[in-house]
Each structure stands twice: as C-alpha cells, then as structure tokens.
C-alpha cells in the first residue's frame, strides 16, 4: 500500500481489475461464439482454454500465501511476463 492510497481505494481497484478480467474473458468467449459454431473444433479448444484461464486465475487469487510469494517474485523480476501474442 502506498502512502497516497488507502486500503479501501486499493480494494476497490482490485475489484475493478477483477471485473475487467471477467469482462475480457467473457468477451473472448463471445468472439468465439460469434465466429465459430459450437461444433467447431477451434471453438471447443478456445472454450476449454478460456475456462482453464478463469479457473487458474480464481485459484491464484484464493491462494493467499502462494500469491504473496508469487507477487514478491514478480516484483523482483524472477517471473517471466513475456507472452508473445503475435508480436503485439
């Protein structure tokens, strides 16, 4: 927590981030649903990956001790954040 941000502000920002992540995941699913039929192999593969992403995200968030240690490693650049998505 920084000196200028209260716990309530940080908590609200965390809730907002969580809601944004949920909307992004839902948006990815909606794009798959619009572009492909549910019988399409790519639709099913995409759906499986979206569900796994959300489940892993939720598990990460409720794993207090593990998440704290992960965040320490993230802050000290011990975690590779590079995710090559077609050179975006």
mmCIF file of N, CA, C and O in Angstrom:
data_model
loop_
_atom_site.group_PDB
_atom_site.id
_atom_site.type_symbol
_atom_site.label_atom_id
_atom_site.label_comp_id
_atom_site.label_asym_id
_atom_site.label_seq_id
_atom_site.Cartn_x
_atom_site.Cartn_y
_atom_site.Cartn_z
ATOM 1 N N UNK A 1 0.852 -1.175 0.000
ATOM 2 C CA UNK A 1 0.000 0.000 0.000
ATOM 3 C C UNK A 1 0.894 1.234 0.000
ATOM 4 O O UNK A 1 1.798 1.341 0.802
ATOM 5 N N UNK A 2 0.607 2.155 -0.879
ATOM 6 C CA UNK A 2 1.379 3.387 -0.925
ATOM 7 C C UNK A 2 0.823 4.374 0.074
ATOM 8 O O UNK A 2 -0.270 4.212 0.603
ATOM 9 N N UNK A 3 1.577 5.419 0.316
ATOM 10 C CA UNK A 3 1.153 6.438 1.275
ATOM 11 C C UNK A 3 -0.087 7.178 0.819
ATOM 12 O O UNK A 3 -0.846 7.669 1.633
ATOM 13 N N UNK A 4 -0.273 7.298 -0.495
ATOM 14 C CA UNK A 4 -1.387 8.102 -1.003
ATOM 15 C C UNK A 4 -2.653 7.286 -1.234
ATOM 16 O O UNK A 4 -3.712 7.860 -1.444
ATOM 17 N N UNK A 5 -2.552 5.974 -1.205
ATOM 18 C CA UNK A 5 -3.726 5.151 -1.455
ATOM 19 C C UNK A 5 -4.156 4.426 -0.183
ATOM 20 O O UNK A 5 -3.354 3.765 0.469
ATOM 21 N N UNK A 6 -5.420 4.534 0.144
ATOM 22 C CA UNK A 6 -5.935 3.852 1.320
ATOM 23 C C UNK A 6 -6.261 2.402 0.971
ATOM 24 O O UNK A 6 -6.339 2.018 -0.201
ATOM 25 N N UNK A 7 -6.448 1.606 1.986
ATOM 26 C CA UNK A 7 -6.815 0.209 1.785
ATOM 27 C C UNK A 7 -8.133 0.105 1.014
ATOM 28 O O UNK A 7 -8.277 -0.744 0.136
ATOM 29 N N UNK A 8 -9.071 1.000 1.296
ATOM 30 C CA UNK A 8 -10.356 0.992 0.586
ATOM 31 C C UNK A 8 -10.163 1.274 -0.901
ATOM 32 O O UNK A 8 -10.796 0.632 -1.747
ATOM 33 N N UNK A 9 -9.268 2.217 -1.241
ATOM 34 C CA UNK A 9 -9.003 2.532 -2.644
ATOM 35 C C UNK A 9 -8.337 1.357 -3.357
ATOM 36 O O UNK A 9 -8.682 1.027 -4.489
ATOM 37 N N UNK A 10 -7.387 0.735 -2.670
ATOM 38 C CA UNK A 10 -6.705 -0.418 -3.255
ATOM 39 C C UNK A 10 -7.667 -1.586 -3.452
ATOM 40 O O UNK A 10 -7.621 -2.281 -4.469
ATOM 41 N N UNK A 11 -8.542 -1.783 -2.485
ATOM 42 C CA UNK A 11 -9.531 -2.855 -2.584
ATOM 43 C C UNK A 11 -10.497 -2.592 -3.726
ATOM 44 O O UNK A 11 -10.814 -3.500 -4.501
ATOM 45 N N UNK A 12 -10.945 -1.356 -3.867
ATOM 46 C CA UNK A 12 -11.847 -1.014 -4.978
ATOM 47 C C UNK A 12 -11.155 -1.251 -6.312
ATOM 48 O O UNK A 12 -11.754 -1.795 -7.240
ATOM 49 N N UNK A 13 -9.879 -0.857 -6.403
ATOM 50 C CA UNK A 13 -9.141 -1.062 -7.641
ATOM 51 C C UNK A 13 -8.997 -2.552 -7.942
ATOM 52 O O UNK A 13 -9.121 -2.974 -9.093
ATOM 53 N N UNK A 14 -8.780 -3.367 -6.913
ATOM 54 C CA UNK A 14 -8.685 -4.817 -7.101
ATOM 55 C C UNK A 14 -10.015 -5.377 -7.601
ATOM 56 O O UNK A 14 -10.047 -6.206 -8.518
ATOM 57 N N UNK A 15 -11.135 -4.918 -7.027
ATOM 58 C CA UNK A 15 -12.450 -5.354 -7.503
ATOM 59 C C UNK A 15 -12.669 -4.928 -8.952
ATOM 60 O O UNK A 15 -13.174 -5.706 -9.766
ATOM 61 N N UNK A 16 -12.281 -3.702 -9.272
ATOM 62 C CA UNK A 16 -12.417 -3.216 -10.652
ATOM 63 C C UNK A 16 -11.572 -4.048 -11.611
ATOM 64 O O UNK A 16 -12.037 -4.420 -12.693
ATOM 65 N N UNK A 17 -10.339 -4.358 -11.211
ATOM 66 C CA UNK A 17 -9.482 -5.208 -12.045
ATOM 67 C C UNK A 17 -10.109 -6.576 -12.255
ATOM 68 O O UNK A 17 -10.099 -7.118 -13.372
ATOM 69 N N UNK A 18 -10.653 -7.142 -11.198
ATOM 70 C CA UNK A 18 -11.296 -8.451 -11.298
ATOM 71 C C UNK A 18 -12.476 -8.402 -12.259
ATOM 72 O O UNK A 18 -12.633 -9.285 -13.115
ATOM 73 N N UNK A 19 -13.293 -7.369 -12.141
ATOM 74 C CA UNK A 19 -14.440 -7.239 -13.049
ATOM 75 C C UNK A 19 -13.972 -7.071 -14.492
ATOM 76 O O UNK A 19 -14.565 -7.636 -15.417
ATOM 77 N N UNK A 20 -12.911 -6.301 -14.713
ATOM 78 C CA UNK A 20 -12.368 -6.129 -16.064
ATOM 79 C C UNK A 20 -11.867 -7.450 -16.630
ATOM 80 O O UNK A 20 -12.079 -7.740 -17.813
ATOM 81 N N UNK A 21 -11.199 -8.235 -15.818
ATOM 82 C CA UNK A 21 -10.717 -9.544 -16.266
ATOM 83 C C UNK A 21 -11.899 -10.441 -16.634
ATOM 84 O O UNK A 21 -11.877 -11.114 -17.670
ATOM 85 N N UNK A 22 -12.928 -10.448 -15.802
ATOM 86 C CA UNK A 22 -14.115 -11.254 -16.120
ATOM 87 C C UNK A 22 -14.739 -10.809 -17.437
ATOM 88 O O UNK A 22 -15.128 -11.642 -18.259
ATOM 89 N N UNK A 23 -14.837 -9.493 -17.661
ATOM 90 C CA UNK A 23 -15.402 -8.977 -18.908
ATOM 91 C C UNK A 23 -14.548 -9.365 -20.108
ATOM 92 O O UNK A 23 -15.084 -9.705 -21.171
ATOM 93 N N UNK A 24 -13.237 -9.327 -19.946
ATOM 94 C CA UNK A 24 -12.334 -9.730 -21.043
ATOM 95 C C UNK A 24 -12.500 -11.197 -21.379
ATOM 96 O O UNK A 24 -12.556 -11.576 -22.561
ATOM 97 N N UNK A 25 -12.571 -12.025 -20.364
ATOM 98 C CA UNK A 25 -12.756 -13.456 -20.590
ATOM 99 C C UNK A 25 -14.098 -13.706 -21.262
ATOM 100 O O UNK A 25 -14.198 -14.493 -22.210
ATOM 101 N N UNK A 26 -15.147 -13.028 -20.805
ATOM 102 C CA UNK A 26 -16.466 -13.171 -21.424
ATOM 103 C C UNK A 26 -16.428 -12.679 -22.861
ATOM 104 O O UNK A 26 -17.020 -13.285 -23.757
ATOM 105 N N UNK A 27 -15.695 -11.590 -23.105
ATOM 106 C CA UNK A 27 -15.565 -11.056 -24.463
ATOM 107 C C UNK A 27 -14.881 -12.044 -25.392
ATOM 108 O O UNK A 27 -15.289 -12.215 -26.547
ATOM 109 N N UNK A 28 -13.838 -12.706 -24.916
ATOM 110 C CA UNK A 28 -13.168 -13.730 -25.723
ATOM 111 C C UNK A 28 -14.129 -14.862 -26.072
ATOM 112 O O UNK A 28 -14.170 -15.343 -27.209
ATOM 113 N N UNK A 29 -14.902 -15.281 -25.088
ATOM 114 C CA UNK A 29 -15.886 -16.326 -25.345
ATOM 115 C C UNK A 29 -16.928 -15.861 -26.358
ATOM 116 O O UNK A 29 -17.287 -16.597 -27.281
ATOM 117 N N UNK A 30 -17.395 -14.631 -26.215
ATOM 118 C CA UNK A 30 -18.396 -14.102 -27.150
ATOM 119 C C UNK A 30 -17.845 -14.053 -28.574
ATOM 120 O O UNK A 30 -18.558 -14.372 -29.526
ATOM 121 N N UNK A 31 -16.577 -13.664 -28.722
ATOM 122 C CA UNK A 31 -15.961 -13.626 -30.052
ATOM 123 C C UNK A 31 -15.914 -15.023 -30.651
ATOM 124 O O UNK A 31 -16.242 -15.220 -31.827
ATOM 125 N N UNK A 32 -15.507 -16.000 -29.846
ATOM 126 C CA UNK A 32 -15.504 -17.386 -30.335
ATOM 127 C C UNK A 32 -16.912 -17.817 -30.744
ATOM 128 O O UNK A 32 -17.099 -18.458 -31.777
ATOM 129 N N UNK A 33 -17.872 -17.469 -29.925
ATOM 130 C CA UNK A 33 -19.256 -17.874 -30.159
ATOM 131 C C UNK A 33 -19.818 -17.237 -31.429
ATOM 132 O O UNK A 33 -20.597 -17.864 -32.150
ATOM 133 N N UNK A 34 -19.432 -16.005 -31.712
ATOM 134 C CA UNK A 34 -19.901 -15.320 -32.918
ATOM 135 C C UNK A 34 -19.217 -15.887 -34.156
ATOM 136 O O UNK A 34 -19.844 -16.110 -35.192
ATOM 137 N N UNK A 35 -17.914 -16.132 -34.037
ATOM 138 C CA UNK A 35 -17.120 -16.522 -35.198
ATOM 139 C C UNK A 35 -17.232 -18.007 -35.556
ATOM 140 O O UNK A 35 -17.061 -18.365 -36.715
ATOM 141 N N UNK A 36 -17.507 -18.835 -34.578
ATOM 142 C CA UNK A 36 -17.483 -20.275 -34.820
ATOM 143 C C UNK A 36 -18.729 -20.937 -34.244
ATOM 144 O O UNK A 36 -19.299 -20.461 -33.268
ATOM 145 N N UNK A 37 -19.103 -22.057 -34.826
ATOM 146 C CA UNK A 37 -20.226 -22.816 -34.278
ATOM 147 C C UNK A 37 -19.719 -23.678 -33.127
ATOM 148 O O UNK A 37 -18.534 -23.995 -33.040
ATOM 149 N N UNK A 38 -20.627 -24.064 -32.252
ATOM 150 C CA UNK A 38 -20.227 -24.859 -31.089
ATOM 151 C C UNK A 38 -19.719 -26.245 -31.473
ATOM 152 O O UNK A 38 -19.091 -26.915 -30.667
ATOM 153 N N UNK A 39 -19.972 -26.675 -32.711
ATOM 154 C CA UNK A 39 -19.458 -27.963 -33.175
ATOM 155 C C UNK A 39 -18.027 -27.839 -33.707
ATOM 156 O O UNK A 39 -17.371 -28.840 -33.951
ATOM 157 N N UNK A 40 -17.552 -26.627 -33.885
ATOM 158 C CA UNK A 40 -16.231 -26.393 -34.454
ATOM 159 C C UNK A 40 -15.147 -26.754 -33.438
ATOM 160 O O UNK A 40 -15.212 -26.372 -32.271
ATOM 161 N N UNK A 41 -14.125 -27.475 -33.904
ATOM 162 C CA UNK A 41 -13.039 -27.897 -33.033
ATOM 163 C C UNK A 41 -12.346 -26.695 -32.396
ATOM 164 O O UNK A 41 -12.008 -26.715 -31.212
ATOM 165 N N UNK A 42 -12.127 -25.616 -33.151
ATOM 166 C CA UNK A 42 -11.445 -24.442 -32.619
ATOM 167 C C UNK A 42 -12.280 -23.743 -31.553
ATOM 168 O O UNK A 42 -11.746 -23.201 -30.590
ATOM 169 N N UNK A 43 -13.583 -23.758 -31.724
ATOM 170 C CA UNK A 43 -14.468 -23.202 -30.703
ATOM 171 C C UNK A 43 -14.290 -23.970 -29.396
ATOM 172 O O UNK A 43 -14.122 -23.385 -28.329
ATOM 173 N N UNK A 44 -14.316 -25.296 -29.492
ATOM 174 C CA UNK A 44 -14.188 -26.127 -28.291
ATOM 175 C C UNK A 44 -12.821 -25.976 -27.637
ATOM 176 O O UNK A 44 -12.714 -25.911 -26.405
ATOM 177 N N UNK A 45 -11.765 -25.896 -28.445
ATOM 178 C CA UNK A 45 -10.427 -25.690 -27.898
ATOM 179 C C UNK A 45 -10.323 -24.321 -27.224
ATOM 180 O O UNK A 45 -9.758 -24.194 -26.131
ATOM 181 N N UNK A 46 -10.854 -23.306 -27.869
ATOM 182 C CA UNK A 46 -10.844 -21.970 -27.289
ATOM 183 C C UNK A 46 -11.641 -21.906 -26.003
ATOM 184 O O UNK A 46 -11.206 -21.302 -25.013
ATOM 185 N N UNK A 47 -12.800 -22.529 -26.006
ATOM 186 C CA UNK A 47 -13.646 -22.551 -24.811
ATOM 187 C C UNK A 47 -12.926 -23.248 -23.657
ATOM 188 O O UNK A 47 -12.938 -22.757 -22.520
ATOM 189 N N UNK A 48 -12.284 -24.373 -23.933
ATOM 190 C CA UNK A 48 -11.535 -25.085 -22.895
ATOM 191 C C UNK A 48 -10.430 -24.201 -22.314
ATOM 192 O O UNK A 48 -10.217 -24.168 -21.102
ATOM 193 N N UNK A 49 -9.728 -23.475 -23.179
ATOM 194 C CA UNK A 49 -8.650 -22.606 -22.710
ATOM 195 C C UNK A 49 -9.178 -21.430 -21.906
ATOM 196 O O UNK A 49 -8.576 -21.036 -20.902
ATOM 197 N N UNK A 50 -10.287 -20.859 -22.314
ATOM 198 C CA UNK A 50 -10.884 -19.745 -21.571
ATOM 199 C C UNK A 50 -11.324 -20.212 -20.191
ATOM 200 O O UNK A 50 -11.087 -19.531 -19.184
ATOM 201 N N UNK A 51 -11.964 -21.379 -20.123
ATOM 202 C CA UNK A 51 -12.394 -21.915 -18.828
ATOM 203 C C UNK A 51 -11.193 -22.203 -17.934
ATOM 204 O O UNK A 51 -11.213 -21.899 -16.731
ATOM 205 N N UNK A 52 -10.125 -22.773 -18.493
ATOM 206 C CA UNK A 52 -8.921 -23.063 -17.714
ATOM 207 C C UNK A 52 -8.267 -21.775 -17.217
ATOM 208 O O UNK A 52 -7.794 -21.709 -16.075
ATOM 209 N N UNK A 53 -8.246 -20.751 -18.063
ATOM 210 C CA UNK A 53 -7.690 -19.456 -17.673
ATOM 211 C C UNK A 53 -8.436 -18.905 -16.458
ATOM 212 O O UNK A 53 -7.822 -18.488 -15.467
ATOM 213 N N UNK A 54 -9.750 -18.907 -16.517
ATOM 214 C CA UNK A 54 -10.555 -18.364 -15.425
ATOM 215 C C UNK A 54 -10.380 -19.182 -14.149
ATOM 216 O O UNK A 54 -10.202 -18.632 -13.060
ATOM 217 N N UNK A 55 -10.415 -20.509 -14.262
ATOM 218 C CA UNK A 55 -10.250 -21.369 -13.095
ATOM 219 C C UNK A 55 -8.885 -21.146 -12.443
ATOM 220 O O UNK A 55 -8.778 -21.051 -11.216
ATOM 221 N N UNK A 56 -7.833 -21.060 -13.259
ATOM 222 C CA UNK A 56 -6.495 -20.835 -12.711
ATOM 223 C C UNK A 56 -6.372 -19.460 -12.081
ATOM 224 O O UNK A 56 -5.718 -19.295 -11.041
ATOM 225 N N UNK A 57 -6.998 -18.475 -12.683
ATOM 226 C CA UNK A 57 -6.984 -17.131 -12.115
ATOM 227 C C UNK A 57 -7.651 -17.133 -10.738
ATOM 228 O O UNK A 57 -7.107 -16.581 -9.774
ATOM 229 N N UNK A 58 -8.805 -17.786 -10.638
ATOM 230 C CA UNK A 58 -9.504 -17.834 -9.353
ATOM 231 C C UNK A 58 -8.682 -18.587 -8.309
ATOM 232 O O UNK A 58 -8.590 -18.155 -7.153
ATOM 233 N N UNK A 59 -8.076 -19.702 -8.695
ATOM 234 C CA UNK A 59 -7.228 -20.447 -7.764
ATOM 235 C C UNK A 59 -6.054 -19.605 -7.292
ATOM 236 O O UNK A 59 -5.704 -19.631 -6.110
ATOM 237 N N UNK A 60 -5.441 -18.873 -8.193
ATOM 238 C CA UNK A 60 -4.336 -17.995 -7.834
ATOM 239 C C UNK A 60 -4.794 -16.957 -6.818
ATOM 240 O O UNK A 60 -4.097 -16.680 -5.834
ATOM 241 N N UNK A 61 -5.966 -16.393 -7.024
ATOM 242 C CA UNK A 61 -6.443 -15.322 -6.157
ATOM 243 C C UNK A 61 -6.811 -15.819 -4.762
ATOM 244 O O UNK A 61 -6.695 -15.059 -3.799
ATOM 245 N N UNK A 62 -7.246 -17.068 -4.620
ATOM 246 C CA UNK A 62 -7.623 -17.548 -3.279
ATOM 247 C C UNK A 62 -6.464 -18.230 -2.561
ATOM 248 O O UNK A 62 -6.568 -18.571 -1.396
ATOM 249 N N UNK A 63 -5.331 -18.386 -3.232
ATOM 250 C CA UNK A 63 -4.136 -18.968 -2.640
ATOM 251 C C UNK A 63 -3.306 -17.837 -2.034
ATOM 252 O O UNK A 63 -2.307 -17.408 -2.596
ATOM 253 N N UNK A 64 -3.730 -17.341 -0.878
ATOM 254 C CA UNK A 64 -3.120 -16.163 -0.260
ATOM 255 C C UNK A 64 -1.605 -16.261 -0.139
ATOM 256 O O UNK A 64 -0.881 -15.396 -0.624
ATOM 257 N N UNK A 65 -1.130 -17.285 0.524
ATOM 258 C CA UNK A 65 0.310 -17.390 0.788
ATOM 259 C C UNK A 65 1.095 -17.561 -0.504
ATOM 260 O O UNK A 65 2.141 -16.949 -0.697
ATOM 261 N N UNK A 66 0.602 -18.407 -1.397
ATOM 262 C CA UNK A 66 1.290 -18.616 -2.661
ATOM 263 C C UNK A 66 1.287 -17.364 -3.517
ATOM 264 O O UNK A 66 2.284 -17.043 -4.168
ATOM 265 N N UNK A 67 0.187 -16.648 -3.511
ATOM 266 C CA UNK A 67 0.080 -15.425 -4.303
ATOM 267 C C UNK A 67 1.020 -14.345 -3.775
ATOM 268 O O UNK A 67 1.656 -13.623 -4.553
ATOM 269 N N UNK A 68 1.141 -14.254 -2.465
ATOM 270 C CA UNK A 68 2.065 -13.273 -1.883
ATOM 271 C C UNK A 68 3.492 -13.580 -2.323
ATOM 272 O O UNK A 68 4.236 -12.679 -2.733
ATOM 273 N N UNK A 69 3.879 -14.843 -2.268
ATOM 274 C CA UNK A 69 5.223 -15.223 -2.701
ATOM 275 C C UNK A 69 5.407 -14.982 -4.200
ATOM 276 O O UNK A 69 6.459 -14.530 -4.649
ATOM 277 N N UNK A 70 4.369 -15.286 -4.979
ATOM 278 C CA UNK A 70 4.421 -15.038 -6.413
ATOM 279 C C UNK A 70 4.610 -13.548 -6.689
ATOM 280 O O UNK A 70 5.419 -13.165 -7.530
ATOM 281 N N UNK A 71 3.886 -12.707 -5.982
ATOM 282 C CA UNK A 71 3.987 -11.261 -6.181
ATOM 283 C C UNK A 71 5.384 -10.757 -5.818
ATOM 284 O O UNK A 71 5.906 -9.862 -6.481
ATOM 285 N N UNK A 72 5.997 -11.327 -4.779
ATOM 286 C CA UNK A 72 7.368 -10.943 -4.436
ATOM 287 C C UNK A 72 8.303 -11.261 -5.595
ATOM 288 O O UNK A 72 9.155 -10.452 -5.957
ATOM 289 N N UNK A 73 8.156 -12.443 -6.173
ATOM 290 C CA UNK A 73 8.991 -12.838 -7.309
ATOM 291 C C UNK A 73 8.694 -11.966 -8.528
ATOM 292 O O UNK A 73 9.597 -11.623 -9.285
ATOM 293 N N UNK A 74 7.445 -11.610 -8.716
ATOM 294 C CA UNK A 74 7.060 -10.743 -9.823
ATOM 295 C C UNK A 74 7.729 -9.371 -9.687
ATOM 296 O O UNK A 74 8.270 -8.831 -10.652
ATOM 297 N N UNK A 75 7.728 -8.836 -8.476
ATOM 298 C CA UNK A 75 8.323 -7.516 -8.236
ATOM 299 C C UNK A 75 9.836 -7.526 -8.400
ATOM 300 O O UNK A 75 10.422 -6.501 -8.729
ATOM 301 N N UNK A 76 10.473 -8.668 -8.165
ATOM 302 C CA UNK A 76 11.925 -8.743 -8.318
ATOM 303 C C UNK A 76 12.316 -9.326 -9.671
ATOM 304 O O UNK A 76 13.460 -9.726 -9.867
ATOM 305 N N UNK A 77 11.376 -9.370 -10.588
ATOM 306 C CA UNK A 77 11.607 -9.815 -11.968
ATOM 307 C C UNK A 77 12.096 -11.258 -12.053
ATOM 308 O O UNK A 77 12.836 -11.609 -12.959
ATOM 309 N N UNK A 78 11.671 -12.097 -11.108
ATOM 310 C CA UNK A 78 12.012 -13.509 -11.160
ATOM 311 C C UNK A 78 11.001 -14.299 -11.996
ATOM 312 O O UNK A 78 11.188 -15.480 -12.242
ATOM 313 N N UNK A 79 9.933 -13.634 -12.411
ATOM 314 C CA UNK A 79 8.876 -14.271 -13.192
ATOM 315 C C UNK A 79 8.896 -13.688 -14.598
ATOM 316 O O UNK A 79 8.936 -12.464 -14.767
ATOM 317 N N UNK A 80 8.872 -14.558 -15.590
ATOM 318 C CA UNK A 80 8.873 -14.120 -16.984
ATOM 319 C C UNK A 80 7.471 -13.679 -17.374
ATOM 320 O O UNK A 80 6.538 -14.484 -17.398
ATOM 321 N N UNK A 81 7.303 -12.400 -17.664
ATOM 322 C CA UNK A 81 5.993 -11.865 -18.038
ATOM 323 C C UNK A 81 5.784 -11.805 -19.543
ATOM 324 O O UNK A 81 4.726 -11.403 -19.995
ATOM 325 N N UNK A 82 6.801 -12.209 -20.297
ATOM 326 C CA UNK A 82 6.706 -12.148 -21.753
ATOM 327 C C UNK A 82 5.689 -13.168 -22.243
ATOM 328 O O UNK A 82 5.788 -14.356 -21.970
ATOM 329 N N UNK A 83 4.692 -12.684 -22.970
ATOM 330 C CA UNK A 83 3.675 -13.534 -23.570
ATOM 331 C C UNK A 83 3.556 -13.138 -25.034
ATOM 332 O O UNK A 83 2.837 -12.203 -25.373
ATOM 333 N N UNK A 84 4.325 -13.815 -25.903
ATOM 334 C CA UNK A 84 4.348 -13.408 -27.316
ATOM 335 C C UNK A 84 3.027 -13.726 -28.016
ATOM 336 O O UNK A 84 2.755 -14.868 -28.380
ATOM 337 N N UNK A 85 2.205 -12.732 -28.169
ATOM 338 C CA UNK A 85 0.903 -12.881 -28.827
ATOM 339 C C UNK A 85 0.969 -12.283 -30.220
ATOM 340 O O UNK A 85 0.388 -11.247 -30.502
ATOM 341 N N UNK A 86 1.705 -12.933 -31.086
ATOM 342 C CA UNK A 86 1.841 -12.415 -32.450
ATOM 343 C C UNK A 86 2.533 -11.073 -32.492
ATOM 344 O O UNK A 86 2.180 -10.207 -33.282
ATOM 345 N N UNK A 87 3.493 -10.858 -31.612
ATOM 346 C CA UNK A 87 4.276 -9.626 -31.538
ATOM 347 C C UNK A 87 3.427 -8.389 -31.300
ATOM 348 O O UNK A 87 3.658 -7.326 -31.868
ATOM 349 N N UNK A 88 2.423 -8.506 -30.447
ATOM 350 C CA UNK A 88 1.585 -7.338 -30.100
ATOM 351 C C UNK A 88 2.377 -6.324 -29.334
ATOM 352 O O UNK A 88 3.104 -6.593 -28.465
#
